[in-house]
Coordinates of C-alpha atoms and ligand atoms in Angstrom, one line a residue:
X196 CA -68.1 -23.7 -25.9
X197 CA -65.7 -23.4 -23.1
X198 CA -67.2 -22.3 -19.9
X199 CA -64.7 -20.0 -18.2
X200 CA -64.7 -20.6 -14.5
X201 CA -63.6 -17.3 -13.3
X202 CA -62.3 -17.6 -9.8
X203 CA -63.9 -15.5 -7.2
X204 CA -61.8 -12.6 -6.0
X205 CA -60.7 -12.3 -2.4
X206 CA -59.3 -9.2 -0.6
X207 CA -58.1 -9.1 2.9
X208 CA -55.6 -7.0 4.9
X209 CA -53.9 -6.4 8.1
X210 CA -52.9 -3.2 9.7
X211 CA -49.1 -2.8 9.5
X212 CA -48.2 -3.0 13.1
X213 CA -44.9 -4.8 12.8
X214 CA -44.0 -8.5 13.3
X215 CA -46.8 -10.9 13.7
X216 CA -47.6 -13.4 16.4
X217 CA -49.2 -16.8 16.6
X218 CA -52.6 -15.2 17.0
X219 CA -52.3 -13.4 13.7
X220 CA -51.4 -16.7 12.2
X221 CA -54.2 -18.9 13.4
X222 CA -56.7 -16.0 13.2
X223 CA -56.0 -15.1 9.6
X224 CA -52.8 -16.0 7.8
X225 CA -53.1 -19.7 8.0
X226 CA -56.5 -19.4 6.3
X227 CA -55.2 -17.0 3.7
X228 CA -52.5 -19.4 2.7
X229 CA -55.1 -22.1 2.0
X230 CA -57.4 -19.6 0.1
X231 CA -54.7 -18.9 -2.4
X232 CA -55.4 -22.2 -4.1
X233 CA -59.0 -21.5 -4.8
X234 CA -59.4 -17.8 -5.2
X235 CA -57.8 -14.9 -6.9
X236 CA -56.3 -13.2 -3.9
X237 CA -55.3 -9.7 -3.0
X238 CA -53.6 -9.2 0.4
X239 CA -52.9 -5.7 1.5
X240 CA -50.7 -4.3 4.2
X241 CA -52.9 -1.5 5.5
X242 CA -50.4 1.2 6.4
X243 CA -52.9 4.0 6.1
X244 CA -55.2 2.1 8.5
X245 CA -52.3 2.0 10.9
X246 CA -52.0 5.7 10.7
X247 CA -55.6 6.2 11.9
X248 CA -54.3 5.5 15.4
X249 CA -50.6 6.0 15.1
X250 CA -50.4 9.2 13.1
X251 CA -48.3 11.1 15.5
X252 CA -45.1 9.1 14.9
X253 CA -44.6 7.6 11.5
X254 CA -41.0 6.6 12.0
X255 CA -41.8 2.9 12.1
X256 CA -44.6 2.7 9.5
X257 CA -42.5 1.6 6.6
X258 CA -40.4 -0.9 8.5
X259 CA -43.6 -2.3 10.1
X260 CA -45.0 -2.9 6.6
X261 CA -41.9 -4.7 5.6
X262 CA -42.0 -6.8 8.8
X263 CA -45.5 -7.8 8.0
X264 CA -44.6 -8.7 4.4
X265 CA -41.7 -10.9 5.6
X266 CA -44.0 -12.7 8.0
X267 CA -46.6 -13.2 5.2
X268 CA -44.0 -14.6 2.8
X269 CA -42.6 -16.8 5.6
X270 CA -46.0 -18.2 6.4
X271 CA -46.5 -19.2 2.8
X272 CA -48.3 -16.4 1.0
X273 CA -47.0 -16.9 -2.5
X274 CA -46.5 -13.9 -4.8
X275 CA -47.0 -16.3 -7.8
X276 CA -50.5 -17.0 -6.6
X277 CA -51.5 -13.8 -4.8
X278 CA -51.1 -10.1 -5.1
X279 CA -49.3 -8.8 -2.1
X280 CA -48.9 -5.1 -1.7
X281 CA -48.8 -2.0 0.6
X282 CA -52.1 0.0 0.7
X283 CA -50.4 3.4 0.4
X284 CA -48.6 2.4 -2.8
X285 CA -52.0 2.2 -4.6
X286 CA -53.4 5.7 -4.4
X287 CA -56.7 4.6 -6.0
X288 CA -57.7 3.5 -2.5
X289 CA -57.6 7.1 -1.4
X290 CA -59.5 8.3 -4.3
X291 CA -62.3 5.9 -3.8
X292 CA -62.3 6.6 -0.1
X293 CA -62.8 10.2 -0.8
X294 CA -65.8 9.5 -3.1
X295 CA -67.3 7.1 -0.6
X296 CA -66.9 9.7 2.2
X297 CA -69.3 11.9 0.2
X298 CA -72.1 9.4 0.3
X299 CA -71.6 7.8 3.7
X300 CA -73.9 9.2 6.4
X301 CA -72.1 10.1 9.7
X302 CA -74.6 8.1 11.6
X303 CA -73.5 4.8 10.0
X304 CA -69.9 5.5 11.1
X305 CA -70.8 6.6 14.6
X306 CA -72.7 3.3 15.1
X307 CA -69.8 1.0 14.1
X308 CA -69.1 -1.1 17.3
X309 CA -65.3 -1.0 16.9
X310 CA -65.4 2.8 16.7
X311 CA -67.4 3.1 19.9
X312 CA -65.2 0.6 21.7
X313 CA -61.9 2.1 20.7
X314 CA -63.0 5.6 21.5
X315 CA -63.9 4.4 25.0
X316 CA -60.8 2.2 25.5
X317 CA -57.9 4.0 23.9
X318 CA -57.2 7.0 26.1
X319 CA -53.5 7.6 25.3
X320 CA -54.2 8.8 21.8
X321 CA -56.5 11.4 20.5
X322 CA -58.9 9.4 18.3
X323 CA -61.3 12.3 17.8
X324 CA -60.1 12.6 14.2
X325 CA -61.8 12.6 10.8
X326 CA -59.5 9.8 9.7
X327 CA -60.3 7.5 12.6
X328 CA -64.1 7.9 12.2
X329 CA -63.6 7.1 8.5
X330 CA -61.6 3.9 9.1
X331 CA -64.4 1.7 7.8
X332 CA -64.9 3.9 4.8
X333 CA -61.2 3.4 3.9
X334 CA -61.7 -0.3 4.4
X335 CA -64.7 -0.3 2.1
X336 CA -62.6 1.4 -0.5
X337 CA -59.9 -1.3 0.0
X338 CA -62.4 -4.0 -0.7
X339 CA -64.5 -2.4 -3.4
X340 CA -61.6 -0.9 -5.5
X341 CA -60.9 -4.6 -6.4
X342 CA -64.6 -5.5 -6.6
X343 CA -63.8 -8.3 -4.2
X344 CA -66.5 -11.0 -3.8
X345 CA -65.2 -12.5 -0.6
X346 CA -63.5 -10.9 2.4
X347 CA -62.0 -13.4 4.9
X348 CA -62.0 -11.7 8.3
X349 CA -62.2 -12.3 12.0
X350 CA -65.3 -11.7 14.1
X351 CA -64.3 -8.1 15.0
X352 CA -64.3 -7.1 11.3
X353 CA -67.6 -8.4 10.2
X354 CA -69.3 -5.1 10.9
X355 CA -66.9 -3.4 8.7
X356 CA -67.7 -5.7 5.8
X357 CA -71.4 -5.1 6.5
X358 CA -70.8 -1.4 6.2
X359 CA -68.9 -2.0 3.0
X360 CA -72.0 -3.7 1.6
X361 CA -74.1 -0.8 2.6
X362 CA -71.7 1.7 0.9
X363 CA -71.7 -0.4 -2.2
X364 CA -75.5 -0.5 -2.2
X365 CA -75.8 3.2 -1.7
X366 CA -73.2 3.9 -4.5
X367 CA -75.0 1.6 -6.8
X368 CA -78.3 3.2 -5.9
X369 CA -77.0 6.7 -6.8
X370 CA -74.9 6.0 -9.8
X371 CA -75.5 2.4 -10.8
X372 CA -77.5 3.4 -13.9
X373 CA -74.6 5.2 -15.5
X374 CA -72.1 2.5 -16.3
X375 CA -69.4 2.6 -18.9
X376 CA -71.2 2.0 -22.1
X377 CA -70.1 -0.5 -24.8
X378 CA -71.5 1.8 -27.5
X379 CA -69.9 4.9 -26.1
X380 CA -67.8 6.9 -28.6
X381 CA -65.6 9.7 -27.4
X382 CA -67.5 12.9 -28.1
X383 CA -70.9 11.5 -27.4
X384 CA -72.7 13.3 -24.6
X385 CA -73.5 11.0 -21.8
X386 CA -77.2 12.0 -21.6
X387 CA -77.7 10.8 -25.2
X388 CA -76.8 7.3 -24.2
X389 CA -80.3 6.9 -22.7
X390 CA -82.2 4.3 -24.7
X391 CA -79.2 3.1 -26.7
X392 CA -79.3 -0.4 -25.3
X393 CA -77.2 0.5 -22.4
X394 CA -77.5 -1.9 -19.5
X395 CA -79.5 0.4 -17.2
X396 CA -79.1 -0.3 -13.6
X397 CA -76.0 -2.5 -13.8
X398 CA -74.4 -2.1 -10.4
X399 CA -70.8 -0.8 -10.3
X400 CA -69.9 -2.8 -7.2
X401 CA -70.7 -6.3 -6.1
X402 CA -71.8 -6.7 -2.5
X403 CA -68.9 -8.6 -1.0
X404 CA -69.5 -11.4 1.5
X405 CA -67.5 -11.7 4.6
X406 CA -66.0 -15.2 5.2
X407 CA -65.7 -15.5 8.9
X408 CA -62.5 -17.2 10.0
X409 CA -63.3 -19.5 12.8
X410 CA -60.2 -19.2 14.9
X411 CA -59.6 -21.5 17.8
X412 CA -59.1 -19.8 21.2
X413 CA -55.5 -18.9 21.4
X414 CA -54.3 -17.9 24.8
X415 CA -51.1 -15.9 25.3
X416 CA -48.5 -16.8 28.0
X417 CA -50.6 -15.1 30.7
X418 CA -53.7 -17.1 29.8
X419 CA -55.5 -14.0 28.3
X420 CA -56.2 -13.8 24.6
X421 CA -52.9 -13.5 22.8
X422 CA -52.5 -9.8 21.9
X423 CA -49.7 -7.4 21.3
X424 CA -51.1 -5.0 23.8
X425 CA -51.0 -7.5 26.6
X426 CA -47.3 -8.4 26.0
X427 CA -48.2 -12.1 26.1
X428 CA -47.4 -13.1 22.6
X429 CA -45.3 -15.8 20.9
X430 CA -43.9 -14.2 17.7
X431 CA -43.6 -16.1 14.4
X432 CA -40.0 -15.0 14.5
X433 CA -39.3 -16.3 18.0
X434 CA -36.3 -18.7 17.8
X435 CA -36.7 -22.1 19.5
X436 CA -35.0 -21.2 22.8
X437 CA -37.3 -18.2 23.2
X438 CA -40.4 -20.3 22.4
X439 CA -39.3 -22.8 25.0
X440 CA -38.6 -20.1 27.6
X441 CA -42.0 -18.4 27.0
X442 CA -43.8 -21.8 27.4
X443 CA -42.0 -22.3 30.7
X444 CA -43.4 -19.2 32.2
X445 CA -46.9 -19.8 30.8
X446 CA -49.7 -20.1 33.2
X447 CA -51.4 -23.5 33.7
X448 CA -54.5 -24.9 35.4
X449 CA -54.4 -23.2 38.8
X450 CA -55.7 -26.4 40.4
X451 CA -52.4 -28.1 39.8
X452 CA -50.4 -26.5 42.6
X453 CA -48.3 -29.6 43.4
X454 CA -47.0 -32.1 41.0
X455 CA -49.3 -34.7 42.5
X456 CA -52.5 -32.6 42.0
X457 CA -54.5 -33.7 39.0
X458 CA -55.3 -31.0 36.4
X459 CA -57.6 -30.4 33.5
X460 CA -56.3 -29.5 30.0
X461 CA -59.7 -28.0 29.1
X462 CA -59.1 -25.1 31.6
X463 CA -55.4 -24.8 31.0
X464 CA -53.9 -22.4 28.4
X465 CA -51.2 -24.9 27.7
X466 CA -53.9 -27.4 27.0
X467 CA -55.4 -24.9 24.5
X468 CA -52.1 -24.7 22.7
X469 CA -51.9 -28.5 22.5
X470 CA -55.4 -28.6 20.9
X471 CA -54.2 -26.4 18.1
X472 CA -50.7 -27.4 17.5
X473 CA -50.1 -30.9 18.8
X474 CA -50.7 -34.3 17.3
X475 CA -53.6 -36.5 18.3
X476 CA -51.2 -38.8 20.1
X477 CA -49.6 -36.0 22.1
X478 CA -53.1 -34.7 22.9
X479 CA -54.0 -38.1 24.2
X480 CA -50.9 -38.3 26.4
X481 CA -51.7 -34.8 27.8
X482 CA -55.3 -35.7 28.6
X483 CA -54.4 -38.8 30.3
X484 CA -51.3 -37.6 32.1
X485 CA -52.7 -34.3 33.3
X486 CA -55.9 -35.7 34.7
X487 CA -54.1 -38.5 36.6
X488 CA -51.1 -36.4 37.6
X489 CA -49.1 -38.8 35.6
X490 CA -47.1 -36.1 33.9
X491 CA -45.8 -32.8 35.2
X492 CA -46.5 -29.4 33.7
X493 CA -42.9 -29.0 32.8
X494 CA -42.9 -32.0 30.6
X495 CA -46.3 -31.1 29.2
X496 CA -45.1 -27.6 28.3
X497 CA -42.0 -29.0 26.5
X498 CA -44.4 -31.1 24.3
X499 CA -46.4 -28.0 23.5
X500 CA -43.2 -26.2 22.6
X501 CA -42.3 -29.1 20.3
X502 CA -45.5 -28.5 18.4
X503 CA -44.9 -24.8 18.1
X504 CA -41.3 -25.3 17.0
X505 CA -42.4 -27.7 14.3
X506 CA -44.8 -25.1 12.9
X507 CA -42.5 -22.1 13.2
X508 CA -39.2 -23.5 12.0
X509 CA -40.1 -24.0 8.4
X510 CA -41.5 -20.4 8.4
X511 CA -38.3 -19.1 9.9
X512 CA -36.3 -21.1 7.3
X513 CA -38.3 -19.4 4.5
X514 CA -37.9 -16.0 6.1
X515 CA -34.1 -16.3 6.1
X516 CA -33.9 -15.9 2.3
X517 CA -35.7 -12.6 2.6
X518 CA -33.7 -11.4 5.5
X519 CA -30.5 -12.1 3.8
X520 CA -31.7 -10.2 0.7
X521 CA -34.1 -7.5 1.8
X522 CA -34.5 -6.2 -1.7
X523 CA -36.3 -9.5 -2.6
X524 CA -39.4 -8.7 -0.5
X525 CA -39.5 -5.1 -1.7
X526 CA -39.4 -6.3 -5.3
X527 CA -42.3 -8.6 -4.6
X528 CA -44.2 -5.7 -3.0
X529 CA -43.5 -3.5 -6.1
X530 CA -44.8 -6.2 -8.4
X531 CA -47.8 -6.5 -6.2
X532 CA -48.4 -2.7 -6.5
X533 CA -48.3 -3.0 -10.3
X534 CA -50.9 -5.7 -10.4
X535 CA -53.1 -4.1 -7.7
X536 CA -52.9 -0.7 -9.4
X537 CA -54.0 -2.2 -12.7
X538 CA -57.1 -3.8 -11.1
X539 CA -57.9 -0.7 -9.1
X540 CA -57.6 1.6 -12.0
X541 CA -60.1 -0.5 -14.0
X542 CA -62.6 -0.1 -11.2
X543 CA -61.9 3.7 -11.0
X544 CA -62.7 4.1 -14.6
X545 CA -66.1 2.4 -14.0
X546 CA -66.6 4.6 -11.0
X547 CA -65.8 7.8 -12.8
X548 CA -68.0 6.8 -15.7
X549 CA -70.8 5.9 -13.4
X550 CA -70.6 9.3 -11.7
X551 CA -70.5 11.0 -15.1
X552 CA -67.0 12.2 -14.3
X553 CA -64.9 10.2 -16.8
X554 CA -61.7 11.5 -18.2
X555 CA -63.0 11.2 -21.7
X556 CA -63.9 14.3 -23.7
X557 CA -67.7 14.0 -24.1
X558 CA -68.5 17.2 -25.9
X559 CA -70.5 20.1 -24.6
X560 CA -74.1 19.9 -23.4
Ligands
LIG1178 N1 -59.3 -3.4 9.5 C1 -58.6 -4.7 9.4 C2 -58.1 -5.1 10.7 O1 -58.0 -4.3 11.6 C3 -57.5 -4.6 8.4 C4 -58.0 -4.2 7.0 C5 -57.7 -3.1 6.3 C6 -58.8 -5.1 6.2 N2 -58.4 -3.1 5.1 C7 -59.0 -4.3 5.0 C8 -59.4 -6.3 6.4 C9 -59.8 -4.8 4.0 C10 -60.2 -6.8 5.3 C11 -60.4 -6.1 4.2 O2 -57.8 -6.2 10.8
SF4_1179 FE1 -51.8 -27.7 31.8 FE2 -50.3 -29.6 30.8 FE3 -50.0 -28.9 33.4 FE4 -52.2 -30.1 32.6 S1 -50.2 -30.9 32.6 S2 -52.2 -28.3 33.9 S3 -52.5 -29.4 30.5 S4 -49.6 -27.7 31.6

């Protein structure tokens, strides 16, 4: 007998907010690229999630999604291995979101930490909307419509995956007993299935696990966490001269005022970059040279830039192919939509059957 080793299924996503920066790479993308080898992966560009905050102006949504797709492909997500698609192209997400919205208590949503934080911090947009409160419900639908087992996410998203598990549990609790039945014949009233050897209590949804991506601390050019909203990013698409220029203006250990002052790479943002992107040998030279004032910051920064350029240039090379022929990426997304839709509609059949709302004619009762 052959034991089929079915690969676990992964789903993850990013909001489509345009071109990606190094933080997106070390915090997620790099990890996804490696996961492709081991898991059956679905990666979605969450354009509906982007709308929860940016609903007022949709002029960039589509281009932002394409920009994300190009960065993903450039970074090494491989459409031969993974399903890459845009969320809004698979309407099943919306259908499942609607059904989940029926069973999700308001209190669960009001208690989500990201919700509370963003309501307090974002003042330039009106986030007092139904859609924004429902953000994690949509995310639960994203995950569960593929019955994903594993969800690689950063720290800030763990609470959303936890909520997803709670929604799955609640759904299974309400409807788990009524699954699509192997003995079902069209025309047979659902109620008569009781006692026919139907697997009672089989849950519709698995409870997905979050896989926390341990991301190293990645400072932006001003020393704060790299983030689009701080304007301190290094983009995956930045050409070499731009990378070098950004490094030149990057803040360093404030103790090194003069060239002759010794410094400490452990408290220097440039030191943090070295730790992630430079070789052991370079790191050793930095440690020694900085602490003894043997090297200057300008030299040290140029080494850090070397490390970054080494990482980015193969990506930018790969990106070229898609920039020269934009249709190529769109074709990949369309193929992804097909594969995602197929998986999602299988789940939706189970969901409808479980809720007693299948599309089959089942006679009158
Ligand atoms: N909310 C996630 C973020 O802000 C993006 C996202 C949307 C997602 N749907 C998802 C992540 C499903 C994991 C699984 O980064
Ligand atoms: Fe930072 Fe390098 Fe300057 Fe040391 S030498 S303070 S690690 S930039």
